[in-house]
PDB file of C-alpha atoms in Angstrom:
ATOM      1  CA  MET D 328     -22.613 -13.451  30.618  1.00 49.00           C
ATOM      2  CA  ASP D 329     -25.070 -15.404  28.486  1.00 53.00           C
ATOM      3  CA  GLY D 330     -25.032 -12.544  26.000  1.00 53.00           C
ATOM      4  CA  LEU D 331     -21.248 -12.642  25.791  1.00 51.00           C
ATOM      5  CA  ARG D 332     -21.275 -16.352  24.959  1.00 56.00           C
ATOM      6  CA  VAL D 333     -23.419 -15.839  21.871  1.00 58.00           C
ATOM      7  CA  GLY D 334     -22.201 -12.347  20.944  1.00 61.00           C
ATOM      8  CA  ASN D 335     -19.516 -11.298  18.484  1.00 66.00           C
ATOM      9  CA  PRO D 336     -16.240 -11.135  20.446  1.00 66.00           C
ATOM     10  CA  ARG D 337     -14.763  -8.688  17.938  1.00 67.00           C
ATOM     11  CA  ASN D 338     -17.550  -6.168  18.485  1.00 68.00           C
ATOM     12  CA  TRP D 339     -17.461  -6.752  22.239  1.00 64.00           C
ATOM     13  CA  TRP D 340     -13.743  -6.058  22.484  1.00 66.00           C
ATOM     14  CA  HIS D 341     -14.093  -2.994  20.246  1.00 64.00           C
ATOM     15  CA  SER D 342     -16.739  -1.589  22.599  1.00 64.00           C
ATOM     16  CA  VAL D 343     -14.582  -2.291  25.657  1.00 64.00           C
ATOM     17  CA  LYS D 344     -11.691  -0.306  24.130  1.00 62.00           C
ATOM     18  CA  LEU D 345     -13.968   2.624  23.406  1.00 58.00           C
ATOM     19  CA  ILE D 346     -15.417   2.604  26.937  1.00 58.00           C
ATOM     20  CA  THR D 347     -12.005   2.390  28.619  1.00 57.00           C
ATOM     21  CA  GLY D 348     -10.476   5.064  26.401  1.00 52.00           C
ATOM     22  CA  GLN D 349      -7.957   2.732  24.763  1.00 54.00           C
ATOM     23  CA  LYS D 350      -9.431   3.543  21.370  1.00 54.00           C
ATOM     24  CA  THR D 351     -11.210   6.600  20.044  1.00 51.00           C
ATOM     25  CA  LYS D 352     -13.347   7.005  16.987  1.00 48.00           C
ATOM     26  CA  SER D 353     -11.705   8.740  14.031  1.00 46.00           C
ATOM     27  CA  THR D 354     -14.436  11.403  14.029  1.00 42.00           C
ATOM     28  CA  GLN D 355     -13.591  12.272  17.624  1.00 47.00           C
ATOM     29  CA  THR D 356      -9.894  12.536  16.769  1.00 58.00           C
ATOM     30  CA  LEU D 357     -10.532  14.753  13.740  1.00 63.00           C
ATOM     31  CA  ARG D 358     -12.927  16.913  15.735  1.00 67.00           C
ATOM     32  CA  GLY D 359     -10.206  17.429  18.308  1.00 66.00           C
ATOM     33  CA  LEU D 360      -7.765  18.459  15.571  1.00 67.00           C
ATOM     34  CA  ALA D 361     -10.327  20.842  14.121  1.00 70.00           C
ATOM     35  CA  ASN D 362     -10.757  22.499  17.517  1.00 70.00           C
ATOM     36  CA  LEU D 363      -6.996  22.751  17.930  1.00 68.00           C
ATOM     37  CA  HIS D 364      -6.081  23.993  14.453  1.00 65.00           C
ATOM     38  CA  GLY D 365      -9.213  25.479  12.905  1.00 64.00           C
ATOM     39  CA  ASP D 366     -11.482  26.817  15.641  1.00 73.00           C
ATOM     40  CA  GLY D 367     -13.727  23.779  15.152  1.00 73.00           C
ATOM     41  CA  ASN D 368     -14.078  24.332  11.388  1.00 78.00           C
ATOM     42  CA  MET D 369     -13.814  20.889   9.739  1.00 79.00           C
ATOM     43  CA  LYS D 370     -13.572  22.385   6.227  1.00 81.00           C
ATOM     44  CA  GLU D 371     -10.603  24.486   7.243  1.00 80.00           C
ATOM     45  CA  LEU D 372      -8.963  21.414   8.746  1.00 77.00           C
ATOM     46  CA  ALA D 373      -9.582  19.428   5.540  1.00 79.00           C
ATOM     47  CA  THR D 374      -8.039  22.236   3.475  1.00 82.00           C
ATOM     48  CA  ARG D 375      -4.928  22.327   5.645  1.00 80.00           C
ATOM     49  CA  ILE D 376      -4.556  18.558   5.419  1.00 79.00           C
ATOM     50  CA  ASN D 377      -4.944  18.617   1.628  1.00 80.00           C
ATOM     51  CA  VAL D 378      -2.320  21.346   1.299  1.00 81.00           C
ATOM     52  CA  PHE D 379       0.041  19.437   3.564  1.00 78.00           C
ATOM     53  CA  PHE D 380      -0.273  16.181   1.602  1.00 79.00           C
ATOM     54  CA  HIS D 381       0.079  17.980  -1.739  1.00 78.00           C
ATOM     55  CA  GLN D 382       3.261  19.782  -0.729  1.00 78.00           C
ATOM     56  CA  VAL D 383       5.056  16.490  -0.076  1.00 77.00           C
ATOM     57  CA  SER D 384       5.377  15.632  -3.771  1.00 77.00           C
ATOM     58  CA  ALA D 385       4.582  18.971  -5.408  1.00 78.00           C
ATOM     59  CA  GLY D 386       8.195  19.443  -6.485  1.00 80.00           C
ATOM     60  CA  LEU D 387       8.509  16.115  -8.306  1.00 82.00           C
ATOM     61  CA  ASN D 388       8.778  16.022 -12.068  1.00 83.00           C
ATOM     62  CA  PRO D 389       5.805  14.387 -13.805  1.00 84.00           C
ATOM     63  CA  LEU D 390       6.347  11.027 -15.439  1.00 84.00           C
ATOM     64  CA  ASP D 391       8.040  11.538 -18.807  1.00 82.00           C
ATOM     65  CA  ASP D 392       5.732  10.476 -21.629  1.00 77.00           C
ATOM     66  CA  THR D 393       8.667   8.703 -23.281  1.00 77.00           C
ATOM     67  CA  ALA D 394       9.183   6.521 -20.210  1.00 75.00           C
ATOM     68  CA  THR D 395       6.101   4.417 -20.908  1.00 80.00           C
ATOM     69  CA  PRO D 396       6.933   1.309 -22.992  1.00 82.00           C
ATOM     70  CA  VAL D 397       5.073   0.860 -26.256  1.00 82.00           C
ATOM     71  CA  LEU D 398       2.063  -1.433 -25.994  1.00 77.00           C
ATOM     72  CA  SER D 399       2.781  -4.858 -27.467  1.00 74.00           C
ATOM     73  CA  ASP D 400       0.285  -6.752 -29.610  1.00 72.00           C
ATOM     74  CA  VAL D 401       1.032  -9.970 -27.751  1.00 76.00           C
ATOM     75  CA  CYS D 402       0.653 -10.577 -24.030  1.00 81.00           C
ATOM     76  CA  PRO D 403       3.035 -13.302 -22.805  1.00 84.00           C
ATOM     77  CA  SER D 404       1.172 -16.244 -21.313  1.00 87.00           C
ATOM     78  CA  GLU D 405       3.211 -15.948 -18.125  1.00 90.00           C
ATOM     79  CA  PHE D 406       1.393 -12.681 -17.428  1.00 93.00           C
ATOM     80  CA  THR D 407      -2.072 -14.151 -17.797  1.00 94.00           C
ATOM     81  CA  ILE D 408      -3.866 -14.553 -14.481  1.00 96.00           C
ATOM     82  CA  ASP D 409      -5.499 -17.895 -13.802  1.00 96.00           C
ATOM     83  CA  LEU D 410      -9.197 -17.982 -12.912  1.00 97.00           C
ATOM     84  CA  ALA D 411      -8.638 -20.364  -9.997  1.00 97.00           C
ATOM     85  CA  GLU D 412      -6.126 -17.966  -8.431  1.00 97.00           C
ATOM     86  CA  VAL D 413      -8.557 -15.076  -8.660  1.00 97.00           C
ATOM     87  CA  GLU D 414     -11.303 -17.109  -7.007  1.00 97.00           C
ATOM     88  CA  ARG D 415      -8.928 -18.236  -4.258  1.00 97.00           C
ATOM     89  CA  LYS D 416      -7.828 -14.692  -3.459  1.00 97.00           C
ATOM     90  CA  MET D 417     -11.397 -13.427  -3.479  1.00 97.00           C
ATOM     91  CA  SER D 418     -12.512 -16.210  -1.128  1.00 97.00           C
ATOM     92  CA  GLU D 419      -9.826 -15.105   1.352  1.00 96.00           C
ATOM     93  CA  ILE D 420     -10.822 -11.419   1.471  1.00 96.00           C
ATOM     94  CA  ASP D 421     -11.054 -10.032   4.995  1.00 94.00           C
ATOM     95  CA  ILE D 422     -14.655  -8.841   5.299  1.00 93.00           C
ATOM     96  CA  HIS D 423     -13.857  -6.814   8.412  1.00 90.00           C
ATOM     97  CA  LYS D 424     -11.868  -4.305   6.358  1.00 88.00           C
ATOM     98  CA  ALA D 425     -13.650  -1.312   4.887  1.00 87.00           C
ATOM     99  CA  PRO D 426     -14.205  -1.067   1.121  1.00 87.00           C
ATOM    100  CA  GLY D 427     -12.385   1.501  -0.977  1.00 88.00           C
ATOM    101  CA  PRO D 428     -13.724   4.321  -3.190  1.00 90.00           C
ATOM    102  CA  ASP D 429     -15.698   1.868  -5.335  1.00 89.00           C
ATOM    103  CA  GLY D 430     -17.959   1.101  -2.376  1.00 88.00           C
ATOM    104  CA  LEU D 431     -18.104  -2.645  -3.065  1.00 91.00           C
ATOM    105  CA  PRO D 432     -18.605  -4.450   0.268  1.00 94.00           C
ATOM    106  CA  ASN D 433     -15.917  -7.031   0.920  1.00 95.00           C
ATOM    107  CA  TRP D 434     -18.467  -9.604   2.059  1.00 95.00           C
ATOM    108  CA  ILE D 435     -20.061  -9.587  -1.395  1.00 95.00           C
ATOM    109  CA  LEU D 436     -16.714 -10.159  -3.107  1.00 96.00           C
ATOM    110  CA  ARG D 437     -15.905 -12.998  -0.729  1.00 97.00           C
ATOM    111  CA  ASP D 438     -19.268 -14.740  -0.419  1.00 97.00           C
ATOM    112  CA  PHE D 439     -19.936 -14.605  -4.164  1.00 97.00           C
ATOM    113  CA  SER D 440     -16.352 -15.255  -5.240  1.00 96.00           C
ATOM    114  CA  ALA D 441     -17.356 -18.341  -7.253  1.00 96.00           C
ATOM    115  CA  GLN D 442     -19.808 -16.300  -9.324  1.00 96.00           C
ATOM    116  CA  LEU D 443     -17.724 -13.120  -9.626  1.00 97.00           C
ATOM    117  CA  ALA D 444     -14.284 -14.626 -10.209  1.00 97.00           C
ATOM    118  CA  GLU D 445     -14.705 -15.118 -13.966  1.00 97.00           C
ATOM    119  CA  PRO D 446     -15.642 -11.512 -14.881  1.00 97.00           C
ATOM    120  CA  VAL D 447     -13.122 -10.142 -12.388  1.00 97.00           C
ATOM    121  CA  CYS D 448     -10.393 -12.349 -13.891  1.00 97.00           C
ATOM    122  CA  ALA D 449     -11.312 -11.095 -17.376  1.00 97.00           C
ATOM    123  CA  ILE D 450     -11.013  -7.479 -16.192  1.00 96.00           C
ATOM    124  CA  PHE D 451      -7.658  -8.200 -14.546  1.00 97.00           C
ATOM    125  CA  ASN D 452      -6.205  -9.753 -17.710  1.00 96.00           C
ATOM    126  CA  ALA D 453      -7.592  -6.979 -19.914  1.00 95.00           C
ATOM    127  CA  SER D 454      -6.017  -4.381 -17.616  1.00 94.00           C
ATOM    128  CA  ILE D 455      -2.606  -6.049 -17.888  1.00 94.00           C
ATOM    129  CA  ARG D 456      -2.888  -6.712 -21.612  1.00 92.00           C
ATOM    130  CA  GLU D 457      -3.932  -3.160 -22.469  1.00 91.00           C
ATOM    131  CA  GLY D 458      -1.787  -1.389 -19.881  1.00 90.00           C
ATOM    132  CA  PHE D 459      -4.840   0.379 -18.519  1.00 91.00           C
ATOM    133  CA  ILE D 460      -6.038   0.796 -14.939  1.00 92.00           C
ATOM    134  CA  PRO D 461      -9.663   1.837 -14.336  1.00 90.00           C
ATOM    135  CA  PRO D 462      -9.660   5.379 -12.889  1.00 90.00           C
ATOM    136  CA  ARG D 463     -11.705   4.229  -9.884  1.00 89.00           C
ATOM    137  CA  TRP D 464      -8.926   1.795  -8.964  1.00 92.00           C
ATOM    138  CA  LYS D 465      -6.368   4.602  -8.919  1.00 90.00           C
ATOM    139  CA  GLY D 466      -8.266   6.503  -6.266  1.00 88.00           C
ATOM    140  CA  ALA D 467      -8.133   6.077  -2.530  1.00 88.00           C
ATOM    141  CA  ASN D 468      -9.942   7.256   0.559  1.00 87.00           C
ATOM    142  CA  ILE D 469      -7.265   9.059   2.577  1.00 83.00           C
ATOM    143  CA  ILE D 470      -7.531   8.892   6.343  1.00 79.00           C
ATOM    144  CA  PRO D 471      -5.184  11.386   8.067  1.00 77.00           C
ATOM    145  CA  VAL D 472      -3.717   9.930  11.233  1.00 73.00           C
ATOM    146  CA  PRO D 473      -1.669  12.331  13.413  1.00 66.00           C
ATOM    147  CA  LYS D 474       1.190  10.609  15.206  1.00 64.00           C
ATOM    148  CA  VAL D 475       2.384  13.641  17.136  1.00 56.00           C
ATOM    149  CA  ARG D 476       1.522  17.303  17.377  1.00 53.00           C
ATOM    150  CA  PRO D 477       1.615  19.909  15.906  1.00 50.00           C
ATOM    151  CA  LEU D 478      -0.456  18.816  12.930  1.00 52.00           C
ATOM    152  CA  GLU D 479       1.929  19.870  10.165  1.00 51.00           C
ATOM    153  CA  SER D 480       4.970  18.104  11.577  1.00 55.00           C
ATOM    154  CA  ASP D 481       3.865  14.479  11.395  1.00 65.00           C
ATOM    155  CA  LEU D 482       0.613  13.546   9.715  1.00 72.00           C
ATOM    156  CA  ARG D 483       0.422  10.028   8.319  1.00 76.00           C
ATOM    157  CA  PRO D 484      -1.952   9.376   5.395  1.00 79.00           C
ATOM    158  CA  ILE D 485      -3.596   5.951   5.441  1.00 81.00           C
ATOM    159  CA  SER D 486      -4.819   5.125   1.930  1.00 84.00           C
ATOM    160  CA  LEU D 487      -7.845   2.888   1.580  1.00 89.00           C
ATOM    161  CA  THR D 488      -7.913   1.628  -2.026  1.00 92.00           C
ATOM    162  CA  ALA D 489     -10.411  -0.600  -3.811  1.00 94.00           C
ATOM    163  CA  THR D 490     -10.193  -4.248  -2.755  1.00 95.00           C
ATOM    164  CA  LEU D 491     -10.164  -5.515  -6.343  1.00 96.00           C
ATOM    165  CA  ALA D 492      -7.325  -3.125  -7.153  1.00 95.00           C
ATOM    166  CA  LYS D 493      -5.309  -4.555  -4.268  1.00 95.00           C
ATOM    167  CA  LEU D 494      -5.936  -8.091  -5.514  1.00 96.00           C
ATOM    168  CA  LEU D 495      -4.658  -7.184  -8.976  1.00 96.00           C
ATOM    169  CA  GLU D 496      -1.645  -5.415  -7.471  1.00 95.00           C
ATOM    170  CA  SER D 497      -0.792  -8.578  -5.551  1.00 95.00           C
ATOM    171  CA  PHE D 498      -0.295 -10.446  -8.841  1.00 96.00           C
ATOM    172  CA  ILE D 499       1.839  -7.641 -10.287  1.00 95.00           C
ATOM    173  CA  GLY D 500       3.915  -7.417  -7.119  1.00 93.00           C
ATOM    174  CA  GLN D 501       4.588 -11.150  -7.130  1.00 93.00           C
ATOM    175  CA  TRP D 502       5.732 -11.060 -10.760  1.00 95.00           C
ATOM    176  CA  ILE D 503       8.097  -8.175 -10.050  1.00 94.00           C
ATOM    177  CA  LEU D 504       9.536  -9.840  -6.961  1.00 92.00           C
ATOM    178  CA  GLU D 505      10.165 -13.103  -8.839  1.00 91.00           C
ATOM    179  CA  ARG D 506      12.342 -11.202 -11.320  1.00 91.00           C
ATOM    180  CA  VAL D 507      14.293  -8.935  -8.991  1.00 91.00           C
ATOM    181  CA  ASN D 508      14.534 -10.997  -5.794  1.00 88.00           C
ATOM    182  CA  ASN D 509      17.920 -12.515  -6.657  1.00 89.00           C
ATOM    183  CA  LYS D 510      19.267  -9.040  -7.493  1.00 89.00           C
ATOM    184  CA  LEU D 511      18.427  -7.442  -4.168  1.00 87.00           C
ATOM    185  CA  ASP D 512      21.011  -6.849  -1.484  1.00 87.00           C
ATOM    186  CA  ALA D 513      21.178  -9.660   1.063  1.00 86.00           C
ATOM    187  CA  ARG D 514      20.706  -7.035   3.770  1.00 86.00           C
ATOM    188  CA  GLN D 515      17.506  -5.650   2.297  1.00 86.00           C
ATOM    189  CA  TYR D 516      14.994  -6.087   5.100  1.00 86.00           C
ATOM    190  CA  GLY D 517      12.254  -3.620   4.274  1.00 82.00           C
ATOM    191  CA  ALA D 518       9.237  -4.372   2.053  1.00 80.00           C
ATOM    192  CA  LEU D 519      10.047  -8.086   1.814  1.00 83.00           C
ATOM    193  CA  LYS D 520       7.854 -10.864   3.137  1.00 84.00           C
ATOM    194  CA  GLY D 521       9.380 -12.670   6.108  1.00 85.00           C
ATOM    195  CA  ARG D 522      11.766  -9.808   6.904  1.00 86.00           C
ATOM    196  CA  SER D 523      11.359  -6.889   9.254  1.00 87.00           C
ATOM    197  CA  THR D 524      13.161  -4.191  11.202  1.00 86.00           C
ATOM    198  CA  THR D 525      13.879  -6.832  13.850  1.00 90.00           C
ATOM    199  CA  HIS D 526      16.100  -8.700  11.386  1.00 91.00           C
ATOM    200  CA  ALA D 527      17.850  -5.448  10.506  1.00 90.00           C
ATOM    201  CA  LEU D 528      18.523  -4.681  14.173  1.00 90.00           C
ATOM    202  CA  VAL D 529      19.846  -8.190  14.859  1.00 92.00           C
ATOM    203  CA  ASP D 530      22.166  -7.985  11.856  1.00 92.00           C
ATOM    204  CA  MET D 531      23.356  -4.534  12.866  1.00 91.00           C
ATOM    205  CA  MET D 532      24.018  -5.519  16.490  1.00 92.00           C
ATOM    206  CA  HIS D 533      25.870  -8.646  15.335  1.00 93.00           C
ATOM    207  CA  HIS D 534      28.328  -6.634  13.278  1.00 91.00           C
ATOM    208  CA  TRP D 535      28.790  -4.062  16.014  1.00 93.00           C
ATOM    209  CA  HIS D 536      29.560  -6.643  18.692  1.00 93.00           C
ATOM    210  CA  SER D 537      31.807  -8.592  16.336  1.00 94.00           C
ATOM    211  CA  SER D 538      33.845  -5.444  15.661  1.00 93.00           C
ATOM    212  CA  ILE D 539      34.089  -4.609  19.366  1.00 92.00           C
ATOM    213  CA  ASP D 540      35.188  -8.172  20.199  1.00 93.00           C
ATOM    214  CA  LYS D 541      38.000  -7.761  17.660  1.00 93.00           C
ATOM    215  CA  GLY D 542      39.124  -4.471  19.234  1.00 93.00           C
ATOM    216  CA  GLN D 543      37.800  -2.399  16.361  1.00 93.00           C
ATOM    217  CA  SER D 544      35.786   0.797  16.596  1.00 90.00           C
ATOM    218  CA  VAL D 545      32.210   1.258  15.474  1.00 91.00           C
ATOM    219  CA  HIS D 546      30.994   4.360  13.675  1.00 90.00           C
ATOM    220  CA  THR D 547      27.321   4.710  12.787  1.00 89.00           C
ATOM    221  CA  VAL D 548      25.306   7.239  10.829  1.00 90.00           C
ATOM    222  CA  PHE D 549      21.507   7.253  10.914  1.00 86.00           C
ATOM    223  CA  ILE D 550      19.654   9.126   8.168  1.00 85.00           C
ATOM    224  CA  ASP D 551      15.932   9.724   8.288  1.00 80.00           C
ATOM    225  CA  PHE D 552      14.515  10.909   4.975  1.00 79.00           C
ATOM    226  CA  ALA D 553      11.337  12.893   5.554  1.00 74.00           C
ATOM    227  CA  LYS D 554       8.451  11.433   3.541  1.00 77.00           C
ATOM    228  CA  ALA D 555      10.973   9.277   1.681  1.00 79.00           C
ATOM    229  CA  PHE D 556       8.455   7.002  -0.024  1.00 79.00           C
ATOM    230  CA  ASP D 557       6.271   9.887  -1.215  1.00 80.00           C
ATOM    231  CA  SER D 558       9.284  11.791  -2.533  1.00 83.00           C
ATOM    232  CA  VAL D 559      10.587   9.154  -4.960  1.00 85.00           C
ATOM    233  CA  ASP D 560      10.878  10.434  -8.542  1.00 87.00           C
ATOM    234  CA  HIS D 561       8.762   8.130 -10.717  1.00 88.00           C
ATOM    235  CA  ASN D 562      11.076   8.600 -13.694  1.00 90.00           C
ATOM    236  CA  ILE D 563      13.915   7.169 -11.618  1.00 90.00           C
ATOM    237  CA  VAL D 564      11.698   4.242 -10.588  1.00 90.00           C
ATOM    238  CA  VAL D 565      11.019   3.392 -14.237  1.00 91.00           C
ATOM    239  CA  THR D 566      14.735   3.598 -15.054  1.00 91.00           C
ATOM    240  CA  LYS D 567      15.574   1.301 -12.134  1.00 91.00           C
ATOM    241  CA  MET D 568      12.944  -1.238 -13.148  1.00 91.00           C
ATOM    242  CA  ARG D 569      14.340  -1.378 -16.663  1.00 91.00           C
ATOM    243  CA  ALA D 570      17.836  -1.864 -15.249  1.00 91.00           C
ATOM    244  CA  LEU D 571      16.475  -4.818 -13.256  1.00 92.00           C
ATOM    245  CA  ASP D 572      14.947  -6.303 -16.435  1.00 91.00           C
ATOM    246  CA  VAL D 573      11.358  -5.899 -15.308  1.00 93.00           C
ATOM    247  CA  PRO D 574       9.212  -6.745 -18.384  1.00 92.00           C
ATOM    248  CA  ASP D 575       7.833  -3.809 -20.377  1.00 92.00           C
ATOM    249  CA  ILE D 576       4.260  -5.042 -20.002  1.00 93.00           C
ATOM    250  CA  ILE D 577       4.530  -4.665 -16.218  1.00 94.00           C
ATOM    251  CA  ILE D 578       6.250  -1.279 -16.436  1.00 93.00           C
ATOM    252  CA  ARG D 579       3.541  -0.012 -18.771  1.00 91.00           C
ATOM    253  CA  TRP D 580       0.840  -1.170 -16.369  1.00 93.00           C
ATOM    254  CA  LEU D 581       2.540   0.659 -13.504  1.00 92.00           C
ATOM    255  CA  CYS D 582       2.924   3.798 -15.611  1.00 90.00           C
ATOM    256  CA  SER D 583      -0.828   3.771 -16.141  1.00 89.00           C
ATOM    257  CA  PHE D 584      -1.178   5.087 -12.595  1.00 84.00           C
ATOM    258  CA  SER D 585       0.026   8.389 -14.058  1.00 76.00           C
ATOM    259  CA  ASP D 586      -2.283  10.432 -16.265  1.00 57.00           C
ATOM    260  CA  ILE D 587       0.723  11.356 -18.395  1.00 41.00           C
ATOM    261  CA  GLY D 588       1.950   9.074 -21.125  1.00 38.00           C
ATOM    262  CA  VAL D 589      -0.991   6.661 -21.061  1.00 39.00           C
ATOM    263  CA  SER D 590      -4.196   7.600 -22.806  1.00 37.00           C
ATOM    264  CA  GLU D 591      -7.474   6.858 -21.063  1.00 37.00           C
TER     265      GLU D 591
END
């Protein structure tokens, strides 16, 4: 008991879950999949997973090189990131999360945020100004998480990207939301802060019960698009952003995620 009082409760609870079987290590899960689908061969399992993930978007057209806006000589001041904001975000980094492909430990970014904020801020602003994303920030460590079996039917890829890349994306995302928020449908509940599927269900049930109370009938159609997010045509996304008056400097930065149309 004395050890528990001075120990790390997070590590203690993690160990309890492992002992009681409530949580298994990812290596154990992958080993089980390898035994089930590849006679214990981890390389064969990795190949099958890679093929599965690739097939999801293999049929999409590449980003049209004419879709990328021309780089402007002037970067509007409203798209210049403030040093204080960078330092604040870095000081709030969750050190318990694993680093991305760049291998930079989160505790270093957080504990030395005061010293690192200035060069990081300069890199952020240069990236936006030049419409260029460092190749390392485009990569991700993919962790395959099976939700059900068999393997091919429902494998969920969890992408672990670089922490600094996520910080920069948070600025871009906020700028986009500020410009399109008033143009979104009032019943848009997904991908918006403060809204969730619970709100969607409450709204849906309200309209159903209201119709029934008025003696009307209710007809519903549920559509589940397989891998919907991964199957979005990027050319359509660019067209939609332009229709929503998203600034060209932001669109160009987003297009830099593609190797087509943006020189590196």
